[in-house]
Amino acid sequence: MNIHEFQAKEVFSRYGIPVPRGIVATTPEEAKAATAELGGQSVVKAQIHAGGRGKSGGVKLVRSPEEASEVAQTMLGTNLVTPQTGPEGAPVEKLLIEELADIKQELYVALTIDRGHRGPALLVSTQGGMDIEEVAANNPEDIHTEPVDPLSGLMPFQTRRLVRKLGLDQAVASEAAKVLSALYRVFVENDCTLVEINPLIITGEGHVVALDAKINLDDDSMFRHADLLAYRDVSQEDPLEAQASDLDIAYVNLDGDVGCLVNGAGLAMATLDVTNAAGAAPANFLDVGGGATPEKVSSAVKIILSDPKVKRVLINIFGGILRCDIAGEGIVMAYKETGSTVPLVVRMLGTNVAEGKEILGASGLPVVFADTLTDASNAIKQIKV
Ligand code: GDP
Ligand code: MN
């Protein structure tokens, strides 16, 4: 789960990581009042679940409360497109109005899971404020990494080593070291998959401040973070993905026109490969899971059918815990309820396959049955779109 910058900064504050004074605004009037409150100047920052806002008009410095109101007017209610959003952008419903920072230097700091060493890794760079991907590609030696042993945690010698590589003066270095250890606690205690500060600035007075804040949380840990769950902003999520997640269906929206319904993540991946091999493109990844009921299968099919991109459907069910007759019932239920006529190719094997095919065959739906993945691929090719 992603959260907004202002929420990540609330978390940072709880851990003693310095952030600029800021006020959330949802109207131009609030942006104006907030800027007055902050001394008449501010930075207006669009709150969306994506970075790259600076380059895309989502971060604006303003010199008066009136200007804040004007800038807020142009941002609120629009979809902000950045290099990290899709072409449709992300809706701007909230702004973070912050006091202006006096930036002397911009650093980069992040913690993430490094699968290579099977634990967290702390990354720092003096090349903050810009695309870290670019730095990684062109000047990888400018990014310094410390793999952390999750049992012993981040050790003081590791923070000292990183801070030394940043070449900071002693007083600044000691503040930076405190931020790094606090950041590690944020990461572990909140089950984060990513915590990033870009830029972590050094101010003219030599203080260290998190000017930006990004936190990604592990979805599988949310059951033990009720406080963080309150940070969820569904407006920032793909509507179909949000609906699927509420139904506990593993679903990822993709670009193609073949809606895929599969049980099991491995089989779902294989189904995407087969679809691509057929010269077609999948509209989604969908794993309906093992113990699905007809109602759950039906909800999954309805999600697929409500996607306007979907011109054909490929069902690939291996009937084990999810029996083929249950899947068949669910599919028919969804088609009957939506009145859809989207053609479907069904490959079913396993428990109660005869009953499953019988239910689908008798339903009057535009079904083509396939026995193997190759047959399924050929059948998908034959549907004209
Ligand atoms: P991002 O582009 O979405 O990552 O948004 P950031 O919060 O990182 O802001 C982008 C850039 O705006 C930063 O790297 C800074 O250079 C600049 N910026 C943000 N806040 C301030 C501020 O208070 N004063 C000044 N001078 N620049 C700022
Ligand atoms: Mn940033």
Tab-separated table of C-alpha atoms and ligand atoms in Angstrom:
chain	number	residue	atom	x	y	z
A	1	MET	CA	0.000	0.000	0.000
A	2	ASN	CA	1.178	3.509	-0.835
A	3	ILE	CA	0.566	6.539	1.349
A	4	HIS	CA	0.819	10.263	0.663
A	5	GLU	CA	3.838	12.467	1.353
A	6	PHE	CA	2.032	14.351	4.145
A	7	GLN	CA	1.137	11.054	5.813
A	8	ALA	CA	4.698	9.740	5.486
A	9	LYS	CA	5.877	12.983	7.088
A	10	GLU	CA	3.467	12.403	9.990
A	11	VAL	CA	5.112	9.002	10.476
A	12	PHE	CA	8.581	10.598	10.237
A	13	SER	CA	7.631	13.167	12.890
A	14	ARG	CA	6.598	10.402	15.280
A	15	TYR	CA	10.155	9.035	14.956
A	16	GLY	CA	11.864	12.385	15.416
A	17	ILE	CA	12.865	12.865	11.771
A	18	PRO	CA	12.715	16.638	11.099
A	19	VAL	CA	10.228	17.713	8.413
A	20	PRO	CA	9.207	21.233	7.316
A	21	ARG	CA	6.175	22.824	8.952
A	22	GLY	CA	3.213	22.005	6.713
A	23	ILE	CA	-0.570	22.241	6.438
A	24	VAL	CA	-2.859	20.109	4.250
A	25	ALA	CA	-5.272	22.063	2.035
A	26	THR	CA	-8.168	20.812	-0.061
A	27	THR	CA	-9.391	24.194	-1.385
A	28	PRO	CA	-7.688	27.364	-2.742
A	29	GLU	CA	-8.964	29.254	0.348
A	30	GLU	CA	-7.262	26.762	2.652
A	31	ALA	CA	-4.042	27.015	0.615
A	32	LYS	CA	-4.190	30.799	0.968
A	33	ALA	CA	-4.815	30.685	4.723
A	34	ALA	CA	-2.066	28.080	5.192
A	35	THR	CA	0.449	30.233	3.317
A	36	ALA	CA	-0.475	33.256	5.449
A	37	GLU	CA	-0.048	31.098	8.540
A	38	LEU	CA	3.417	30.024	7.320
A	39	GLY	CA	4.571	33.634	6.952
A	40	GLY	CA	3.272	34.598	3.501
A	41	GLN	CA	5.393	32.295	1.332
A	42	SER	CA	5.205	28.547	0.820
A	43	VAL	CA	5.727	25.586	-1.420
A	44	VAL	CA	2.514	24.051	-2.766
A	45	LYS	CA	2.844	20.299	-3.298
A	46	ALA	CA	0.283	18.086	-5.068
A	47	GLN	CA	-0.412	14.963	-3.000
A	48	ILE	CA	-0.484	11.955	-5.310
A	49	HIS	CA	0.874	8.435	-4.941
A	50	ALA	CA	3.747	9.095	-7.350
A	51	GLY	CA	6.977	11.032	-7.515
A	52	GLY	CA	8.409	13.140	-10.299
A	53	ARG	CA	6.030	15.948	-9.320
A	54	GLY	CA	8.760	18.591	-9.300
A	55	LYS	CA	9.349	18.224	-13.054
A	56	SER	CA	5.665	18.001	-13.861
A	57	GLY	CA	4.237	21.116	-12.247
A	58	GLY	CA	3.186	19.419	-9.018
A	59	VAL	CA	5.580	21.387	-6.758
A	60	LYS	CA	5.382	25.200	-6.933
A	61	LEU	CA	7.018	27.874	-4.821
A	62	VAL	CA	4.683	30.812	-4.102
A	63	ARG	CA	5.496	34.259	-2.745
A	64	SER	CA	2.112	35.314	-1.374
A	65	PRO	CA	-1.135	33.833	-0.021
A	66	GLU	CA	-2.942	35.035	-3.192
A	67	GLU	CA	-0.447	33.219	-5.404
A	68	ALA	CA	-0.932	30.085	-3.284
A	69	SER	CA	-4.658	30.322	-3.922
A	70	GLU	CA	-4.105	30.697	-7.689
A	71	VAL	CA	-1.675	27.780	-7.857
A	72	ALA	CA	-4.023	25.638	-5.748
A	73	GLN	CA	-6.851	26.499	-8.143
A	74	THR	CA	-4.833	25.184	-11.110
A	75	MET	CA	-3.756	21.977	-9.333
A	76	LEU	CA	-6.857	20.844	-7.428
A	77	GLY	CA	-9.303	18.701	-9.328
A	78	THR	CA	-6.865	17.935	-12.145
A	79	ASN	CA	-5.031	14.737	-12.958
A	80	LEU	CA	-1.305	15.246	-12.576
A	81	VAL	CA	0.781	13.309	-15.082
A	82	THR	CA	4.381	12.623	-14.021
A	83	PRO	CA	7.021	10.199	-15.333
A	84	GLN	CA	5.854	7.837	-12.552
A	85	THR	CA	2.099	7.883	-13.293
A	86	GLY	CA	0.444	6.381	-16.343
A	87	PRO	CA	-0.617	8.710	-19.189
A	88	GLU	CA	-3.931	9.265	-17.386
A	89	GLY	CA	-2.129	10.697	-14.336
A	90	ALA	CA	-3.312	10.705	-10.722
A	91	PRO	CA	-6.089	12.888	-9.258
A	92	VAL	CA	-4.990	15.853	-7.120
A	93	GLU	CA	-7.455	16.165	-4.239
A	94	LYS	CA	-5.106	17.376	-1.512
A	95	LEU	CA	-2.189	19.789	-1.371
A	96	LEU	CA	0.578	19.985	1.189
A	97	ILE	CA	1.429	23.622	1.896
A	98	GLU	CA	4.874	23.860	3.456
A	99	GLU	CA	7.155	26.540	4.740
A	100	LEU	CA	9.963	27.347	2.304
A	101	ALA	CA	13.195	25.525	2.930
A	102	ASP	CA	16.626	27.056	2.691
A	103	ILE	CA	18.385	24.349	0.663
A	104	LYS	CA	22.174	24.190	0.823
A	105	GLN	CA	22.539	20.576	-0.256
A	106	GLU	CA	20.217	17.795	-1.426
A	107	LEU	CA	20.974	14.204	-0.391
A	108	TYR	CA	19.273	10.928	-1.230
A	109	VAL	CA	18.404	8.347	1.441
A	110	ALA	CA	16.380	5.141	1.126
A	111	LEU	CA	15.729	1.795	2.765
A	112	THR	CA	14.369	-1.121	0.828
A	113	ILE	CA	14.505	-4.898	0.722
A	114	ASP	CA	17.557	-6.180	-1.111
A	115	ARG	CA	16.620	-9.659	-2.290
A	116	GLY	CA	20.276	-10.339	-3.110
A	117	HIS	CA	21.282	-10.403	0.542
A	118	ARG	CA	17.773	-11.257	1.793
A	119	GLY	CA	17.364	-8.289	4.069
A	120	PRO	CA	16.980	-4.522	4.232
A	121	ALA	CA	19.551	-2.281	2.585
A	122	LEU	CA	20.227	1.353	3.403
A	123	LEU	CA	21.207	3.543	0.456
A	124	VAL	CA	22.608	7.073	0.480
A	125	SER	CA	23.886	9.431	-2.167
A	126	THR	CA	25.031	13.022	-2.420
A	127	GLN	CA	23.087	13.165	-5.707
A	128	GLY	CA	19.727	13.939	-4.080
A	129	GLY	CA	16.851	15.843	-5.629
A	130	MET	CA	17.227	14.244	-9.028
A	131	ASP	CA	16.280	10.959	-10.661
A	132	ILE	CA	18.017	8.319	-8.599
A	133	GLU	CA	17.443	5.853	-11.464
A	134	GLU	CA	19.608	8.083	-13.643
A	135	VAL	CA	22.351	8.234	-11.012
A	136	ALA	CA	22.175	4.434	-10.665
A	137	ALA	CA	22.521	4.031	-14.425
A	138	ASN	CA	25.266	6.614	-15.117
A	139	ASN	CA	27.134	7.028	-11.825
A	140	PRO	CA	26.478	3.918	-9.725
A	141	GLU	CA	29.610	4.720	-7.649
A	142	ASP	CA	27.704	7.736	-6.258
A	143	ILE	CA	25.218	5.466	-4.464
A	144	HIS	CA	26.512	3.920	-1.235
A	145	THR	CA	24.791	0.867	0.205
A	146	GLU	CA	24.856	-0.908	3.562
A	147	PRO	CA	23.123	-4.287	3.713
A	148	VAL	CA	21.528	-4.659	7.159
A	149	ASP	CA	21.388	-7.912	9.098
A	150	PRO	CA	17.719	-8.050	10.173
A	151	LEU	CA	18.618	-9.856	13.417
A	152	SER	CA	21.168	-7.357	14.706
A	153	GLY	CA	19.546	-4.367	12.993
A	154	LEU	CA	21.316	-1.292	11.658
A	155	MET	CA	24.609	-0.979	13.543
A	156	PRO	CA	26.084	2.412	14.518
A	157	PHE	CA	29.272	1.682	12.543
A	158	GLN	CA	27.163	1.291	9.423
A	159	THR	CA	25.454	4.674	9.794
A	160	ARG	CA	28.847	6.248	10.533
A	161	ARG	CA	30.333	4.627	7.433
A	162	LEU	CA	27.522	5.948	5.220
A	163	VAL	CA	27.575	9.422	6.711
A	164	ARG	CA	31.333	9.570	6.139
A	165	LYS	CA	30.771	8.784	2.447
A	166	LEU	CA	28.417	11.775	2.258
A	167	GLY	CA	31.350	13.992	3.294
A	168	LEU	CA	29.378	16.003	5.871
A	169	ASP	CA	30.733	18.309	8.580
A	170	GLN	CA	30.712	16.807	12.045
A	171	ALA	CA	27.627	18.536	13.449
A	172	VAL	CA	25.623	17.822	10.298
A	173	ALA	CA	26.956	14.274	10.197
A	174	SER	CA	25.658	13.570	13.675
A	175	GLU	CA	22.160	14.842	12.739
A	176	ALA	CA	22.234	12.792	9.549
A	177	ALA	CA	23.247	9.665	11.483
A	178	LYS	CA	20.251	10.169	13.807
A	179	VAL	CA	17.944	10.426	10.791
A	180	LEU	CA	19.351	7.195	9.346
A	181	SER	CA	18.781	5.204	12.537
A	182	ALA	CA	15.288	6.675	12.958
A	183	LEU	CA	14.544	5.785	9.343
A	184	TYR	CA	15.526	2.183	10.000
A	185	ARG	CA	13.036	2.054	12.893
A	186	VAL	CA	10.331	3.513	10.627
A	187	PHE	CA	11.098	0.798	8.078
A	188	VAL	CA	11.035	-2.161	10.463
A	189	GLU	CA	8.284	-1.137	12.879
A	190	ASN	CA	5.835	-0.251	10.103
A	191	ASP	CA	6.614	-3.231	7.820
A	192	CYS	CA	7.671	-1.007	4.938
A	193	THR	CA	8.881	-2.267	1.585
A	194	LEU	CA	10.361	1.150	0.791
A	195	VAL	CA	11.155	4.318	2.695
A	196	GLU	CA	12.718	7.095	0.646
A	197	ILE	CA	13.748	10.683	1.356
A	198	ASN	CA	14.648	12.512	-1.838
A	199	PRO	CA	15.815	15.087	-1.092
A	200	LEU	CA	17.048	14.963	2.486
A	201	ILE	CA	18.361	18.515	2.680
A	202	ILE	CA	21.038	20.322	4.603
A	203	THR	CA	19.746	23.793	5.383
A	204	GLY	CA	21.741	27.023	5.334
A	205	GLU	CA	21.962	26.748	9.128
A	206	GLY	CA	23.357	23.237	8.876
A	207	HIS	CA	20.283	21.248	9.876
A	208	VAL	CA	19.066	18.056	8.270
A	209	VAL	CA	15.413	18.049	7.077
A	210	ALA	CA	13.318	15.537	5.105
A	211	LEU	CA	11.947	17.699	2.288
A	212	ASP	CA	10.167	14.803	0.587
A	213	ALA	CA	8.882	11.522	2.033
A	214	LYS	CA	7.833	8.277	0.441
A	215	ILE	CA	6.645	5.170	2.256
A	216	ASN	CA	5.411	1.933	0.682
A	217	LEU	CA	3.865	-0.580	3.077
A	218	ASP	CA	3.729	-4.347	2.773
A	219	ASP	CA	0.088	-5.223	1.995
A	220	ASP	CA	0.446	-8.551	3.811
A	221	SER	CA	1.288	-6.748	7.061
A	222	MET	CA	-1.658	-4.363	7.079
A	223	PHE	CA	-3.636	-6.579	9.459
A	224	ARG	CA	-1.333	-5.449	12.256
A	225	HIS	CA	-1.260	-1.749	11.355
A	226	ALA	CA	-4.815	-0.482	11.821
A	227	ASP	CA	-3.449	3.067	12.275
A	228	LEU	CA	-1.693	2.969	8.903
A	229	LEU	CA	-4.681	1.396	7.170
A	230	ALA	CA	-6.514	4.651	7.890
A	231	TYR	CA	-4.023	6.306	5.507
A	232	ARG	CA	-5.374	4.360	2.524
A	233	ASP	CA	-6.588	6.675	-0.269
A	234	VAL	CA	-8.640	4.631	-2.722
A	235	SER	CA	-8.887	7.597	-5.126
A	236	GLN	CA	-5.189	7.041	-5.919
A	237	GLU	CA	-5.675	3.372	-6.768
A	238	ASP	CA	-6.753	1.759	-10.024
A	239	PRO	CA	-10.546	1.375	-9.431
A	240	LEU	CA	-10.639	-2.249	-10.600
A	241	GLU	CA	-7.576	-3.142	-8.543
A	242	ALA	CA	-9.116	-1.493	-5.464
A	243	GLN	CA	-12.359	-3.433	-5.966
A	244	ALA	CA	-10.430	-6.693	-6.385
A	245	SER	CA	-8.316	-6.061	-3.303
A	246	ASP	CA	-11.458	-5.503	-1.201
A	247	LEU	CA	-12.718	-8.905	-2.420
A	248	ASP	CA	-9.342	-10.505	-1.665
A	249	ILE	CA	-8.737	-11.284	-5.334
A	250	ALA	CA	-5.180	-10.949	-6.658
A	251	TYR	CA	-5.638	-8.686	-9.678
A	252	VAL	CA	-3.327	-6.451	-11.685
A	253	ASN	CA	-4.662	-4.322	-14.527
A	254	LEU	CA	-2.599	-4.629	-17.751
A	255	ASP	CA	-2.782	-3.104	-21.245
A	256	GLY	CA	-4.185	-5.815	-23.554
A	257	ASP	CA	-7.675	-6.993	-24.531
A	258	VAL	CA	-7.714	-10.613	-23.272
A	259	GLY	CA	-9.332	-10.803	-19.837
A	260	CYS	CA	-7.755	-13.703	-17.911
A	261	LEU	CA	-9.316	-15.644	-15.038
A	262	VAL	CA	-7.077	-18.248	-13.448
A	263	ASN	CA	-6.704	-20.055	-10.137
A	264	GLY	CA	-3.153	-20.035	-8.813
A	265	ALA	CA	-0.502	-17.378	-9.337
A	266	GLY	CA	1.881	-19.685	-11.223
A	267	LEU	CA	-0.836	-20.793	-13.616
A	268	ALA	CA	-1.883	-17.156	-14.019
A	269	MET	CA	1.680	-16.214	-15.023
A	270	ALA	CA	1.774	-19.134	-17.489
A	271	THR	CA	-1.567	-17.977	-18.892
A	272	LEU	CA	-0.156	-14.501	-19.553
A	273	ASP	CA	2.755	-16.139	-21.407
A	274	VAL	CA	0.381	-18.263	-23.482
A	275	THR	CA	-1.694	-15.190	-24.312
A	276	ASN	CA	1.395	-13.317	-25.459
A	277	ALA	CA	2.595	-16.350	-27.415
A	278	ALA	CA	-0.748	-16.319	-29.248
A	279	GLY	CA	0.125	-12.820	-30.463
A	280	ALA	CA	-2.473	-11.320	-28.131
A	281	ALA	CA	-2.023	-9.226	-24.995
A	282	PRO	CA	-3.528	-9.885	-21.562
A	283	ALA	CA	-5.831	-7.225	-20.084
A	284	ASN	CA	-5.047	-8.347	-16.570
A	285	PHE	CA	-3.451	-10.808	-14.193
A	286	LEU	CA	-6.109	-12.448	-12.023
A	287	ASP	CA	-5.682	-15.235	-9.495
A	288	VAL	CA	-9.059	-16.023	-7.956
A	289	GLY	CA	-7.426	-18.310	-5.387
A	290	GLY	CA	-8.069	-21.833	-4.193
A	291	GLY	CA	-11.114	-21.812	-1.958
A	292	ALA	CA	-13.302	-19.567	-4.124
A	293	THR	CA	-17.105	-19.812	-3.997
A	294	PRO	CA	-19.329	-19.302	-7.076
A	295	GLU	CA	-19.981	-15.764	-5.774
A	296	LYS	CA	-16.264	-14.974	-5.602
A	297	VAL	CA	-15.649	-16.381	-9.089
A	298	SER	CA	-18.599	-14.334	-10.302
A	299	SER	CA	-17.169	-11.142	-8.725
A	300	ALA	CA	-13.835	-11.832	-10.396
A	301	VAL	CA	-15.469	-12.339	-13.806
A	302	LYS	CA	-17.499	-9.151	-13.314
A	303	ILE	CA	-14.309	-7.193	-12.627
A	304	ILE	CA	-12.880	-8.536	-15.898
A	305	LEU	CA	-16.065	-7.751	-17.834
A	306	SER	CA	-16.327	-4.230	-16.430
A	307	ASP	CA	-12.946	-3.385	-17.985
A	308	PRO	CA	-13.777	-1.701	-21.323
A	309	LYS	CA	-10.482	-2.947	-22.838
A	310	VAL	CA	-11.612	-6.571	-22.604
A	311	LYS	CA	-12.739	-7.973	-25.982
A	312	ARG	CA	-12.243	-11.700	-25.238
A	313	VAL	CA	-11.881	-13.776	-22.087
A	314	LEU	CA	-9.553	-16.667	-21.360
A	315	ILE	CA	-10.489	-18.910	-18.419
A	316	ASN	CA	-7.798	-21.335	-17.273
A	317	ILE	CA	-8.895	-23.398	-14.280
A	318	PHE	CA	-7.116	-26.343	-12.752
A	319	GLY	CA	-9.823	-27.864	-10.585
A	320	GLY	CA	-8.267	-28.864	-7.295
A	321	ILE	CA	-9.503	-27.025	-4.242
A	322	LEU	CA	-11.560	-24.832	-6.575
A	323	ARG	CA	-13.781	-27.383	-8.364
A	324	CYS	CA	-14.597	-26.871	-12.039
A	325	ASP	CA	-18.377	-26.892	-11.406
A	326	ILE	CA	-18.008	-24.055	-8.881
A	327	ALA	CA	-15.973	-22.075	-11.413
A	328	GLY	CA	-18.572	-22.814	-14.126
A	329	GLU	CA	-21.421	-21.636	-11.901
A	330	GLY	CA	-19.590	-18.429	-11.029
A	331	ILE	CA	-18.794	-17.628	-14.654
A	332	VAL	CA	-22.391	-18.176	-15.772
A	333	MET	CA	-23.678	-16.090	-12.852
A	334	ALA	CA	-21.480	-13.122	-13.868
A	335	TYR	CA	-22.434	-13.305	-17.559
A	336	LYS	CA	-26.155	-13.581	-16.713
A	337	GLU	CA	-26.018	-10.654	-14.273
A	338	THR	CA	-24.089	-8.363	-16.617
A	339	GLY	CA	-25.709	-9.528	-19.868
A	340	SER	CA	-22.221	-9.608	-21.377
A	341	THR	CA	-21.618	-11.147	-24.808
A	342	VAL	CA	-17.808	-11.068	-24.712
A	343	PRO	CA	-16.622	-14.396	-26.208
A	344	LEU	CA	-14.727	-16.720	-23.899
A	345	VAL	CA	-12.280	-19.575	-24.241
A	346	VAL	CA	-12.395	-22.031	-21.368
A	347	ARG	CA	-9.724	-24.517	-20.471
A	348	MET	CA	-10.672	-26.636	-17.486
A	349	LEU	CA	-9.067	-29.698	-16.014
A	350	GLY	CA	-9.403	-31.582	-12.762
A	351	THR	CA	-12.133	-32.146	-10.214
A	352	ASN	CA	-15.686	-32.153	-11.636
A	353	VAL	CA	-14.510	-31.029	-15.064
A	354	ALA	CA	-17.435	-32.792	-16.776
A	355	GLU	CA	-19.942	-30.960	-14.532
A	356	GLY	CA	-18.166	-27.654	-15.093
A	357	LYS	CA	-18.283	-27.988	-18.867
A	358	GLU	CA	-21.899	-29.129	-18.693
A	359	ILE	CA	-22.901	-25.982	-16.771
A	360	LEU	CA	-21.074	-23.725	-19.239
A	361	GLY	CA	-22.255	-25.666	-22.297
A	362	ALA	CA	-25.915	-25.501	-21.234
A	363	SER	CA	-25.711	-21.795	-20.377
A	364	GLY	CA	-25.883	-20.426	-23.904
A	365	LEU	CA	-22.738	-18.318	-23.325
A	366	PRO	CA	-20.385	-17.803	-26.314
A	367	VAL	CA	-17.928	-20.456	-25.050
A	368	VAL	CA	-15.185	-22.311	-26.909
A	369	PHE	CA	-13.648	-25.193	-24.936
A	370	ALA	CA	-9.935	-25.983	-25.145
A	371	ASP	CA	-8.173	-29.022	-23.697
A	372	THR	CA	-4.567	-27.834	-23.733
A	373	LEU	CA	-2.886	-24.455	-23.439
A	374	THR	CA	-1.962	-24.706	-27.129
A	375	ASP	CA	-5.639	-25.237	-28.014
A	376	ALA	CA	-6.549	-22.287	-25.803
A	377	SER	CA	-3.964	-20.118	-27.529
A	378	ASN	CA	-5.305	-21.090	-30.972
A	379	ALA	CA	-8.873	-20.445	-29.905
A	380	ILE	CA	-7.956	-16.968	-28.614
A	381	LYS	CA	-6.288	-16.201	-31.958
A	382	GLN	CA	-9.457	-17.159	-33.811
A	383	ILE	CA	-11.654	-14.659	-32.016
A	384	LYS	CA	-11.854	-11.562	-34.227
A	385	VAL	CA	-11.392	-8.304	-32.346
B	1	GDP	P1	9.062	14.976	-6.342
B	1	GDP	O1	9.555	15.666	-7.588
B	1	GDP	O2	7.697	14.374	-6.534
B	1	GDP	O3	10.041	13.964	-5.827
B	1	GDP	O4	8.848	16.112	-5.222
B	1	GDP	P2	9.876	16.733	-4.149
B	1	GDP	O5	9.160	16.898	-2.883
B	1	GDP	O6	11.145	15.955	-4.093
B	1	GDP	O7	10.153	18.183	-4.737
B	1	GDP	C1	10.887	18.351	-5.946
B	1	GDP	C2	11.925	19.443	-5.800
B	1	GDP	O8	11.305	20.661	-5.457
B	1	GDP	C3	12.957	19.219	-4.705
B	1	GDP	O9	14.032	18.393	-5.116
B	1	GDP	C4	13.425	20.630	-4.417
B	1	GDP	O10	14.484	20.956	-5.286
B	1	GDP	C5	12.216	21.489	-4.756
B	1	GDP	N1	11.610	21.970	-3.503
B	1	GDP	C6	10.705	21.338	-2.717
B	1	GDP	N2	10.433	22.090	-1.626
B	1	GDP	C7	11.195	23.207	-1.721
B	1	GDP	C8	11.383	24.376	-0.887
B	1	GDP	O11	10.794	24.513	0.176
B	1	GDP	N3	12.263	25.308	-1.332
B	1	GDP	C9	12.928	25.181	-2.497
B	1	GDP	N4	13.773	26.131	-2.878
B	1	GDP	N5	12.794	24.113	-3.300
B	1	GDP	C10	11.936	23.129	-2.909
B	2	MN	MN	11.326	13.802	-4.313
